[in-house]
Tab-separated table of C-alpha atoms in Angstrom:
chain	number	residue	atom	x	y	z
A	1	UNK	CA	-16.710	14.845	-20.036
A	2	UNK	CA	-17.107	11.682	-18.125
A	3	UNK	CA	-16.076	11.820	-14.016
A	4	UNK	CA	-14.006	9.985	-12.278
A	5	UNK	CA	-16.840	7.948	-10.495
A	6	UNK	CA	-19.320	7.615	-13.081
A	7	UNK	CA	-20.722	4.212	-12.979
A	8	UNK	CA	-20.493	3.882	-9.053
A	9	UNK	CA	-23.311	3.380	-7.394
A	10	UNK	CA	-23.487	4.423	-3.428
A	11	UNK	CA	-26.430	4.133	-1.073
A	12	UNK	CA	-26.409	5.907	1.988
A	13	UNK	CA	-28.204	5.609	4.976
A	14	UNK	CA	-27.248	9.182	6.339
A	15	UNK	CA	-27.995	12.148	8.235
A	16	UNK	CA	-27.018	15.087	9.633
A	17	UNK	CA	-23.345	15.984	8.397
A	18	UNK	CA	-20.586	13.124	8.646
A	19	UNK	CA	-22.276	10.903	6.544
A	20	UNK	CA	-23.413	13.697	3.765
A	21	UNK	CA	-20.370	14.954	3.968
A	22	UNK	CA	-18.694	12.019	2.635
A	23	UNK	CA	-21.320	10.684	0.233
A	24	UNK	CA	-21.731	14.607	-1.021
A	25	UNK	CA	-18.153	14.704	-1.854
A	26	UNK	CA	-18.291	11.200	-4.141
A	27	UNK	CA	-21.250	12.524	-5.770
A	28	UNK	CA	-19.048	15.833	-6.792
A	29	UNK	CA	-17.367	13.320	-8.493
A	30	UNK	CA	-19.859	11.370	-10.591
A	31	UNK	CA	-21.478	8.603	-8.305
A	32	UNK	CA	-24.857	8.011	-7.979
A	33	UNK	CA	-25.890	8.563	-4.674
A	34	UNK	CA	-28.957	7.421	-3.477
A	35	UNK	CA	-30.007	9.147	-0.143
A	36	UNK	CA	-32.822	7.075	2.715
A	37	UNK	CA	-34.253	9.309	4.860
A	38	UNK	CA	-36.844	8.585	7.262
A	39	UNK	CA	-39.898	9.450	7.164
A	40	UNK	CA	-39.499	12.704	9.050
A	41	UNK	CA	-36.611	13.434	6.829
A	42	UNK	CA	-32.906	13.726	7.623
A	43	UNK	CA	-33.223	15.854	10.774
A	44	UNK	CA	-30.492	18.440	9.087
A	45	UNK	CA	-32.980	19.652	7.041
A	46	UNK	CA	-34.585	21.378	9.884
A	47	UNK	CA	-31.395	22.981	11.245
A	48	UNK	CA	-32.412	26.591	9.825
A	49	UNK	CA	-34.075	27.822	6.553
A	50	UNK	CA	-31.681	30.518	5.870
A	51	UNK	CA	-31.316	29.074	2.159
A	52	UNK	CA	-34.257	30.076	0.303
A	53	UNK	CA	-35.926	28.278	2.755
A	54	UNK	CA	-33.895	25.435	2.882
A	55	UNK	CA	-31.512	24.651	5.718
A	56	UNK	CA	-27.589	25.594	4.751
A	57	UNK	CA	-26.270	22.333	6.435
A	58	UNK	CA	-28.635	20.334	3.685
A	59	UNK	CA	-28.087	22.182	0.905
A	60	UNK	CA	-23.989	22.003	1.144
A	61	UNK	CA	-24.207	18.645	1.559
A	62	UNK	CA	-26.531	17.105	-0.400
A	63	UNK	CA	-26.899	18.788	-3.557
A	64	UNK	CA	-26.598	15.771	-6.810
A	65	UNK	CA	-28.228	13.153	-4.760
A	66	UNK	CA	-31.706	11.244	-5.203
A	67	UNK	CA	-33.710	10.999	-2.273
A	68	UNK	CA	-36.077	8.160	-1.443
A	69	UNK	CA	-38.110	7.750	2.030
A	70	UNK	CA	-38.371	4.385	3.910
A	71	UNK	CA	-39.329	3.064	6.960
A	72	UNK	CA	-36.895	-0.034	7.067
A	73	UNK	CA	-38.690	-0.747	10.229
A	74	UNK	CA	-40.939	-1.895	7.582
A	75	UNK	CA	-40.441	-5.235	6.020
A	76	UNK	CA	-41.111	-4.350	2.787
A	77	UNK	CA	-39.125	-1.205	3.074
A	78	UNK	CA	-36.154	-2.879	4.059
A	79	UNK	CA	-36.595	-4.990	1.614
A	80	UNK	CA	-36.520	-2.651	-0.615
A	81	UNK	CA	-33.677	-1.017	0.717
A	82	UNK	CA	-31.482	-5.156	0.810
A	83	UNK	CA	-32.412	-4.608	-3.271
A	84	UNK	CA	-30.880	-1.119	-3.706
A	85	UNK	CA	-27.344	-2.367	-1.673
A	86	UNK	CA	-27.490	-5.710	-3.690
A	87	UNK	CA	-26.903	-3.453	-7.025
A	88	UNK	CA	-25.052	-0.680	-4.926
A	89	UNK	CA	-20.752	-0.348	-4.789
A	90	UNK	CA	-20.486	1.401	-1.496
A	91	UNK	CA	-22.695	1.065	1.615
A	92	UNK	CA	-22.418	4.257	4.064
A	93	UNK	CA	-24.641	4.621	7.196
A	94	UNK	CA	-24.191	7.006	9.998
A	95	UNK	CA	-26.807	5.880	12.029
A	96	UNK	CA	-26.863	6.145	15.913
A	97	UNK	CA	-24.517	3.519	17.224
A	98	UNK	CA	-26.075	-0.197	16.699
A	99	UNK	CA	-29.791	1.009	14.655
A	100	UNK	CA	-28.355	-0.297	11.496
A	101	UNK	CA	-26.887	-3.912	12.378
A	102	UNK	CA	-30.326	-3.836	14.292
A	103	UNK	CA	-32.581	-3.320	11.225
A	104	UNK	CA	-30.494	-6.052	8.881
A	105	UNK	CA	-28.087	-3.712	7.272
A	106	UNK	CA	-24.732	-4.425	9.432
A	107	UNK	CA	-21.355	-4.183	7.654
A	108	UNK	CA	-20.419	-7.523	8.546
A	109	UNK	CA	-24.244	-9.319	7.067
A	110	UNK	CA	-24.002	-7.580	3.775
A	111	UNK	CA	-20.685	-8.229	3.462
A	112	UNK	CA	-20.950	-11.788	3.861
A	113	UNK	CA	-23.990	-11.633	1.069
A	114	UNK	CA	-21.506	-9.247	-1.489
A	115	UNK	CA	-17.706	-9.908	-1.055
A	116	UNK	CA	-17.549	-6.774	-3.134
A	117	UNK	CA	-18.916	-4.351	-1.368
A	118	UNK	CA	-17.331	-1.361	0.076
A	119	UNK	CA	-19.249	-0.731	3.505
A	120	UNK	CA	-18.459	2.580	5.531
A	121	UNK	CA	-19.812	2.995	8.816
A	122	UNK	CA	-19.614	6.565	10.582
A	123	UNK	CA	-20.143	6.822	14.038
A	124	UNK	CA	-19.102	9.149	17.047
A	125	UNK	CA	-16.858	6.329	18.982
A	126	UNK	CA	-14.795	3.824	18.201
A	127	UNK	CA	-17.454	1.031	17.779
A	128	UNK	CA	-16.202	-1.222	20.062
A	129	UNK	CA	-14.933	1.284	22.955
A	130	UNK	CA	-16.420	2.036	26.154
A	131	UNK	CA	-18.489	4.858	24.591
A	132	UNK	CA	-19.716	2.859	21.704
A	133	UNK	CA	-23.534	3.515	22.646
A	134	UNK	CA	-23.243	7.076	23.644
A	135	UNK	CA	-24.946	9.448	21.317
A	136	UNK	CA	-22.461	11.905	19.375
A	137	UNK	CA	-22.937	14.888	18.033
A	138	UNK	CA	-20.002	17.554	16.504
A	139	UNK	CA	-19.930	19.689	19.826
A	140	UNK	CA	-20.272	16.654	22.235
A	141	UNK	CA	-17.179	15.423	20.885
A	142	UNK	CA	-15.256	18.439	21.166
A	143	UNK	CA	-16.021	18.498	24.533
A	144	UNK	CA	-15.154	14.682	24.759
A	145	UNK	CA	-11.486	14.932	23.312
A	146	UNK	CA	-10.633	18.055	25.318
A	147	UNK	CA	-10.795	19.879	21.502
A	148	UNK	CA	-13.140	23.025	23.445
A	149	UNK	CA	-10.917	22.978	26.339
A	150	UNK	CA	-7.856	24.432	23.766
A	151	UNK	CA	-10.469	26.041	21.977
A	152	UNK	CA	-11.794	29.934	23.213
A	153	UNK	CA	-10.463	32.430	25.092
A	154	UNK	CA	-8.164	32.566	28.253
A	155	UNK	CA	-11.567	32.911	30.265
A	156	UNK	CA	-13.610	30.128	29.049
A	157	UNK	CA	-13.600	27.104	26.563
A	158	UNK	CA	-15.182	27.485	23.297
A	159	UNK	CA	-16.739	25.489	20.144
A	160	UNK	CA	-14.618	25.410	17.001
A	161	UNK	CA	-17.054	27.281	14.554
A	162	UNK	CA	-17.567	24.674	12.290
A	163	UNK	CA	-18.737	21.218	12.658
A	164	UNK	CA	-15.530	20.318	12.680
A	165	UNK	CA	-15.482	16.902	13.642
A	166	UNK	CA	-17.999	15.883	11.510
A	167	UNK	CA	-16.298	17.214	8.961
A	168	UNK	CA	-12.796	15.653	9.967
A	169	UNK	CA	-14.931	12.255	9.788
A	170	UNK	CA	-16.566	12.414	6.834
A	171	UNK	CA	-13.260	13.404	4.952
A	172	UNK	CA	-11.471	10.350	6.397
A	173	UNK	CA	-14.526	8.521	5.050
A	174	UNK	CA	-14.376	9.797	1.514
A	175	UNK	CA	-10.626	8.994	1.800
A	176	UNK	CA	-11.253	5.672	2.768
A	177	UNK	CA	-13.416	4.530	0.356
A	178	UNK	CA	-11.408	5.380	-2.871
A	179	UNK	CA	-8.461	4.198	-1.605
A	180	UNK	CA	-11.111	1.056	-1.344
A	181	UNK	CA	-12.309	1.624	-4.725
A	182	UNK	CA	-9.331	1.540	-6.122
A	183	UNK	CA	-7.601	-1.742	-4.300
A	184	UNK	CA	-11.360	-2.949	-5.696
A	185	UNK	CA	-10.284	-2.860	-9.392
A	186	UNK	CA	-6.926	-4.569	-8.441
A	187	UNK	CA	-8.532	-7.557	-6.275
A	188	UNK	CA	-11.958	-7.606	-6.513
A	189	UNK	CA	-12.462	-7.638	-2.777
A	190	UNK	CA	-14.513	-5.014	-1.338
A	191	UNK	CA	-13.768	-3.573	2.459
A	192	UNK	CA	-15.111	-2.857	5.163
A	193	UNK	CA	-14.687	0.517	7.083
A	194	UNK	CA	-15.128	2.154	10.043
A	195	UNK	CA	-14.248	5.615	11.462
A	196	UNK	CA	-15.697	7.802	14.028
A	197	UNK	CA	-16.034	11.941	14.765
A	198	UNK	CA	-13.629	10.756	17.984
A	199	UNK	CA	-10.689	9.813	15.672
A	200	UNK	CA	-10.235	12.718	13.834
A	201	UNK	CA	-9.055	15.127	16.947
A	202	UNK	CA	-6.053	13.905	18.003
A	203	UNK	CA	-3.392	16.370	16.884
A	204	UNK	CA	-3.637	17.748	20.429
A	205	UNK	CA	-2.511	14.857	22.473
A	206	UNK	CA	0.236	14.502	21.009
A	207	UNK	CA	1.615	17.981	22.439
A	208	UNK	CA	-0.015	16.924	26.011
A	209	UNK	CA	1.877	12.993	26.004
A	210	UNK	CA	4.941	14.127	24.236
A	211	UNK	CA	5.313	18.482	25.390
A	212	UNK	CA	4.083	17.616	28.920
A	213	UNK	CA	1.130	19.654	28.663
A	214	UNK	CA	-1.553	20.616	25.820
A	215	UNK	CA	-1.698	24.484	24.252
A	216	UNK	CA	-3.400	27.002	26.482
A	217	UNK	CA	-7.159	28.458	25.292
A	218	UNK	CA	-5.273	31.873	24.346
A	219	UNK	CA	-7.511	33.136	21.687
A	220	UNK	CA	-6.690	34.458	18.135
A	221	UNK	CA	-3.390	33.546	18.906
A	222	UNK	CA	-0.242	30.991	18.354
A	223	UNK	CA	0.573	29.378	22.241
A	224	UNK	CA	4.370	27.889	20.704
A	225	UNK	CA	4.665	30.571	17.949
A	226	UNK	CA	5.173	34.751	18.216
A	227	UNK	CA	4.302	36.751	16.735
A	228	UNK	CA	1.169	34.820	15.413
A	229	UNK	CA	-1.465	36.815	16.961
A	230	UNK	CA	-3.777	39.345	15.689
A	231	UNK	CA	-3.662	43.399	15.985
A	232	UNK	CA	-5.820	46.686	16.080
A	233	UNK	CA	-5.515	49.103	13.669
A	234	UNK	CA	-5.713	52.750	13.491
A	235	UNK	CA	-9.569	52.267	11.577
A	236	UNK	CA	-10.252	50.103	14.850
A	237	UNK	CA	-9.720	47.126	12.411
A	238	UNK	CA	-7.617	44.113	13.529
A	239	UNK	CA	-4.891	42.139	10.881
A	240	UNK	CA	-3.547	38.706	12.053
A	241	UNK	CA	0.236	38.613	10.906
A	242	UNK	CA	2.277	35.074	11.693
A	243	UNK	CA	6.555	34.759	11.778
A	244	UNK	CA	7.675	31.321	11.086
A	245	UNK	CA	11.085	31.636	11.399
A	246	UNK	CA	13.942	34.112	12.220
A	247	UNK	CA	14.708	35.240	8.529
A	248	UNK	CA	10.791	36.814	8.849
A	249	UNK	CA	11.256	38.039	11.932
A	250	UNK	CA	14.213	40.071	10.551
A	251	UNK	CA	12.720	41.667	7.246
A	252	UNK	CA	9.276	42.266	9.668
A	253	UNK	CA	11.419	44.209	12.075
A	254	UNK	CA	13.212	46.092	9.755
A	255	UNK	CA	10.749	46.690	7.391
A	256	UNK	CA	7.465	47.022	9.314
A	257	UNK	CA	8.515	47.738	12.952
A	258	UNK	CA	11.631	49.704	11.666
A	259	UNK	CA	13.696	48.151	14.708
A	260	UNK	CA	16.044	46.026	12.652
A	261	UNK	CA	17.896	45.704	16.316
A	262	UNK	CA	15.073	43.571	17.573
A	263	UNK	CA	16.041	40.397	15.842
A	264	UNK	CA	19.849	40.567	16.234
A	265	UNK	CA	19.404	40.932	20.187
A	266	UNK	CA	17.943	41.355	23.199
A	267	UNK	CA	14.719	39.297	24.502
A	268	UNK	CA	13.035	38.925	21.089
A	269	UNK	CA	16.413	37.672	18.936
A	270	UNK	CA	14.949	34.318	18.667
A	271	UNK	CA	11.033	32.564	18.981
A	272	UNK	CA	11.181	30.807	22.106
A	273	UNK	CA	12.440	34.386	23.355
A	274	UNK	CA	9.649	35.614	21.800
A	275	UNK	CA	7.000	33.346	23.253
A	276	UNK	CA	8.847	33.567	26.430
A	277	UNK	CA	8.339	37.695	26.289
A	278	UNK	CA	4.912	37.780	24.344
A	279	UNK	CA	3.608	40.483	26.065
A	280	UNK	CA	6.516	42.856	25.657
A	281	UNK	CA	6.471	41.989	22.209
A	282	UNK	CA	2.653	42.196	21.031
A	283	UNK	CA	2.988	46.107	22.978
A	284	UNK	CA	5.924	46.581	20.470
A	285	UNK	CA	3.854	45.594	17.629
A	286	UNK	CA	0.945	46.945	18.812
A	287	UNK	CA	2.096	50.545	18.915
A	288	UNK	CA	3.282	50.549	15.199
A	289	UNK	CA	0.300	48.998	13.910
A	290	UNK	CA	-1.852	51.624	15.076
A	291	UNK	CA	-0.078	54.027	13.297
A	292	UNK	CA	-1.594	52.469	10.216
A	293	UNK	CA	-5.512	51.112	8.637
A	294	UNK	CA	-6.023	48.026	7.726
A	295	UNK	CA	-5.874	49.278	4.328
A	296	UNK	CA	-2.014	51.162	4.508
A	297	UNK	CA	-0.831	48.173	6.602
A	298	UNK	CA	-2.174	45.399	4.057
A	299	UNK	CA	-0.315	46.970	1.838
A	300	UNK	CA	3.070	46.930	3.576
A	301	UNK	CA	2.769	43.624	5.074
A	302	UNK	CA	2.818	42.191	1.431
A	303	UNK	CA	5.458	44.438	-0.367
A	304	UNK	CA	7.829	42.864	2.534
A	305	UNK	CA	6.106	39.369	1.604
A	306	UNK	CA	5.160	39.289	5.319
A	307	UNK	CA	2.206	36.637	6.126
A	308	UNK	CA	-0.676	38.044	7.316
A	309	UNK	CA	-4.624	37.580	6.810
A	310	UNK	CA	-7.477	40.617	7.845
A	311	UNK	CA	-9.673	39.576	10.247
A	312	UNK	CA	-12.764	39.753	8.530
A	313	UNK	CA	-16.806	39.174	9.165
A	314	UNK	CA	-19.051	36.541	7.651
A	315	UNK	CA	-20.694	39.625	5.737
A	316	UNK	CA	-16.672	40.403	4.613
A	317	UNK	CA	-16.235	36.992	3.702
A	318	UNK	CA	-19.260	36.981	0.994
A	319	UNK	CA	-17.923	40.108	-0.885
A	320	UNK	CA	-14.219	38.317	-0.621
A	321	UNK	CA	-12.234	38.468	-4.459
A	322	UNK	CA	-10.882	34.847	-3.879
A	323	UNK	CA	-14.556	33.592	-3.306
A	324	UNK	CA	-15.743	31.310	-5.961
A	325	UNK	CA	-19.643	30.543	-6.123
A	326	UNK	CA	-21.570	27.828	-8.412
A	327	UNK	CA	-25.241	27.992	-9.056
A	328	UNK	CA	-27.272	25.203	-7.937
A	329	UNK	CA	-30.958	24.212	-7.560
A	330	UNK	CA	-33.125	23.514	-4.966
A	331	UNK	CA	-36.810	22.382	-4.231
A	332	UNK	CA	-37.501	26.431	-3.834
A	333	UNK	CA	-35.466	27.489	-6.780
A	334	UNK	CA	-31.900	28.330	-7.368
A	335	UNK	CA	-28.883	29.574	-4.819
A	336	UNK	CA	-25.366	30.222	-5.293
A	337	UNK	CA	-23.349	28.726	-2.854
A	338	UNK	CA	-19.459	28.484	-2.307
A	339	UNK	CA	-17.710	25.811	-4.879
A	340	UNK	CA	-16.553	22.411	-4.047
A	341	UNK	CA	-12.883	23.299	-2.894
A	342	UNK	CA	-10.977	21.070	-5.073
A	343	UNK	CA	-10.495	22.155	-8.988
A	344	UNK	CA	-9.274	19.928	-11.708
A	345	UNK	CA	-8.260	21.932	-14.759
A	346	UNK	CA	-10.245	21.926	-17.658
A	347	UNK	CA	-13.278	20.735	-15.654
A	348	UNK	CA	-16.004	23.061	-15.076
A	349	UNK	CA	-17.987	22.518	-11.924
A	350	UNK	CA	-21.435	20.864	-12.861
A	351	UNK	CA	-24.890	22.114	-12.110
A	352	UNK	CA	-26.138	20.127	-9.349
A	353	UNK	CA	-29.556	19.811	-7.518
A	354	UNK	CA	-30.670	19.491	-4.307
A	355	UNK	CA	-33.330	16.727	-3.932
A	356	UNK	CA	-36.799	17.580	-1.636
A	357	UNK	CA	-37.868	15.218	1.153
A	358	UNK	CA	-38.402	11.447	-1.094
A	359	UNK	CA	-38.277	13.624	-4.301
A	360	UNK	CA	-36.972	10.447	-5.978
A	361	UNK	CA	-39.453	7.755	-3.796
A	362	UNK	CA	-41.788	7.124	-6.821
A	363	UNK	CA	-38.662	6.433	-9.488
A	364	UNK	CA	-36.279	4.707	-6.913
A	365	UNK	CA	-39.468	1.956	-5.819
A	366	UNK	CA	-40.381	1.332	-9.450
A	367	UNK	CA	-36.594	1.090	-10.816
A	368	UNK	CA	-36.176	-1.608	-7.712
A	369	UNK	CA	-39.208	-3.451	-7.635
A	370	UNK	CA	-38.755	-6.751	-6.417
């Protein structure tokens, strides 16, 4: 069965995880991606070698793709590189700020040589901003858009545990370019776009320019929602339950706290009550869920269809029943790792593999020879 982006061709001039992110995800479905790495390699293969000796940042994002080395600092490497983009669809680079524009390969040039090309550049800041030539890296920009101050507990900021604004970026990317993709087939225009790691983290402003203030670091826990927080069992276990509204508060009190009083009056009838009187109200909870495990309480919470999640461990998470794996090779043989996220029925997920350092050098030179 053919994919959705079969035919496309993408170069990408990537490393680390915006930019793989984004290319990864339109080689998921069908395009060719062609990856240039430097001659040290894409530094992200050297993050850990907790894969079968391959680092679990590279092997997420990078498995399908061809990898050839060049030094575009070289002429005839960069030549060889203005060849590949001449035949290529999309263009993505995630370079720090200015090294590709500097080496011959900015949006604007290649654009001007192929009207039809689709050109994404990733970068930390806006590329025009004040901070345009600052290096960026995930946790930097946390830090920079106030993301780590919101982020931790009540005593000190802390990193989201996930690259999460690379991540953010290199969805908006993927976005991006099929909406450009398509719009392609309809005019025949290509585009040219841009987005950074600092874009993608704004959702907390909004609550700081329009709520007078941002949410307070207050841990596993809701600051404008309650209860939304998470609680110790008796087996010393903890289960994170979250009320959205006052018909769940209701059936939870009833049901679970057996004080069906609690949401017809007094200080916890209503949720900005409840935030108001959090403290009061987590003891309330607290005190019944320790009458329970983690198991017994599970169990209740969804017979009353009351949303909750167990707070589980990494080493929980890999024996979860919802976890779905897919076998894929590497350069030091095969791994299962989680599947792509997104299923389309009727599809099964295809083997993919996960190129070594210029695997694909010798092939890519000769199939591009001037």
């Amino acid at each position: 069965m053919t994919k959705p982006l079969e035919g496309i061709l993408v170069v990408a001039l990537e490393q680390a995880v915006a930019g793989p992110y984004c290319t990864s995800r339109l080689a998921d479905a069908g395009a060719r991606v062609i990856k240039i790495e430097r001659p040290a390699g894409d530094f992200a293969r050297g993050y850990d070698d907790v894969v079968s000796g391959e680092s679990a940042y590279f092997v997420w994002l990078n498995r399908g793709k061809e990898s050839i080395i060049l030094d575009i600092k070289k002429e005839a490497d960069a030549a060889l590189l203005h060849r590949m983009i001449s035949k290529a669809d999309v263009f993505v680079q995630n370079l720090v700020p200015g090294a590709a524009a500097r080496s011959g390969f900015g949006s604007n040039y290649l654009r001007k040589q192929q009207p039809k090309l689709i050109t994404c550049d990733i970068s930390g800041y806006a590329s025009e901003g004040p901070s345009a030539k600052m290096k960026a890296y995930d946790m930097l920009v946390q830090a920079e858009t106030g993301l780590s101050s919101i982020t931790g507990s009540s005593k000190e900021p802390g990193r989201v545990g996930v690259s999460v604004c690379d991540i953010a970026a290199g969805m908006y990317a993927h976005s991006a370019i099929l909406l450009a993709l398509y719009e392609l087939k309809n005019t025949g225009a290509g585009k040219a776009i841009k987005t950074s790691l600092f874009d993608g983290m704004t959702v907390p402003l909004l609550h700081h320019d329009y709520g007078g203030k941002a949410p307070e670091r207050v841990g596993l826990r809701h600051p404008s929602v309650a209860p939304y927080a998470s609680f110790e069992t008796k087996d010393g276990e903890f289960i994170l339950i979250s009320i959205q509204n006052n018909r769940e508060w209701e059936k939870f009190s009833a049901e679970i706290l057996a004080k069906p009083e609690l949401s017809k009056e007094g200080p916890f009838k209503d949720n900005m009550s409840r935030v108001k009187n959090v403290v009061a109200l987590e003891k309330v909870i607290s005190n019944v869920f320790r009458l329970f495990t983690r198991s017994e309480l599970s169990e209740k919470l969804l017979v009353s269809e009351i949303a909750f999640a167990r707070v589980n461990s990494v080493a929980d998470f890999s024996l979860h029943g919802d976890l779905r794996r897919m076998d894929i090779n590497t350069p030091n043989g095969p791994v299962s790792i989680p599947s792509p996220p997104a299923q389309t029925e009727g599809e099964a997920t295809s083997v993919a593999i996960v190129p070594a350092m210029g695997e694909h050098t010798k092939l890519l030179r000769s199939e591009f020879e001037a």
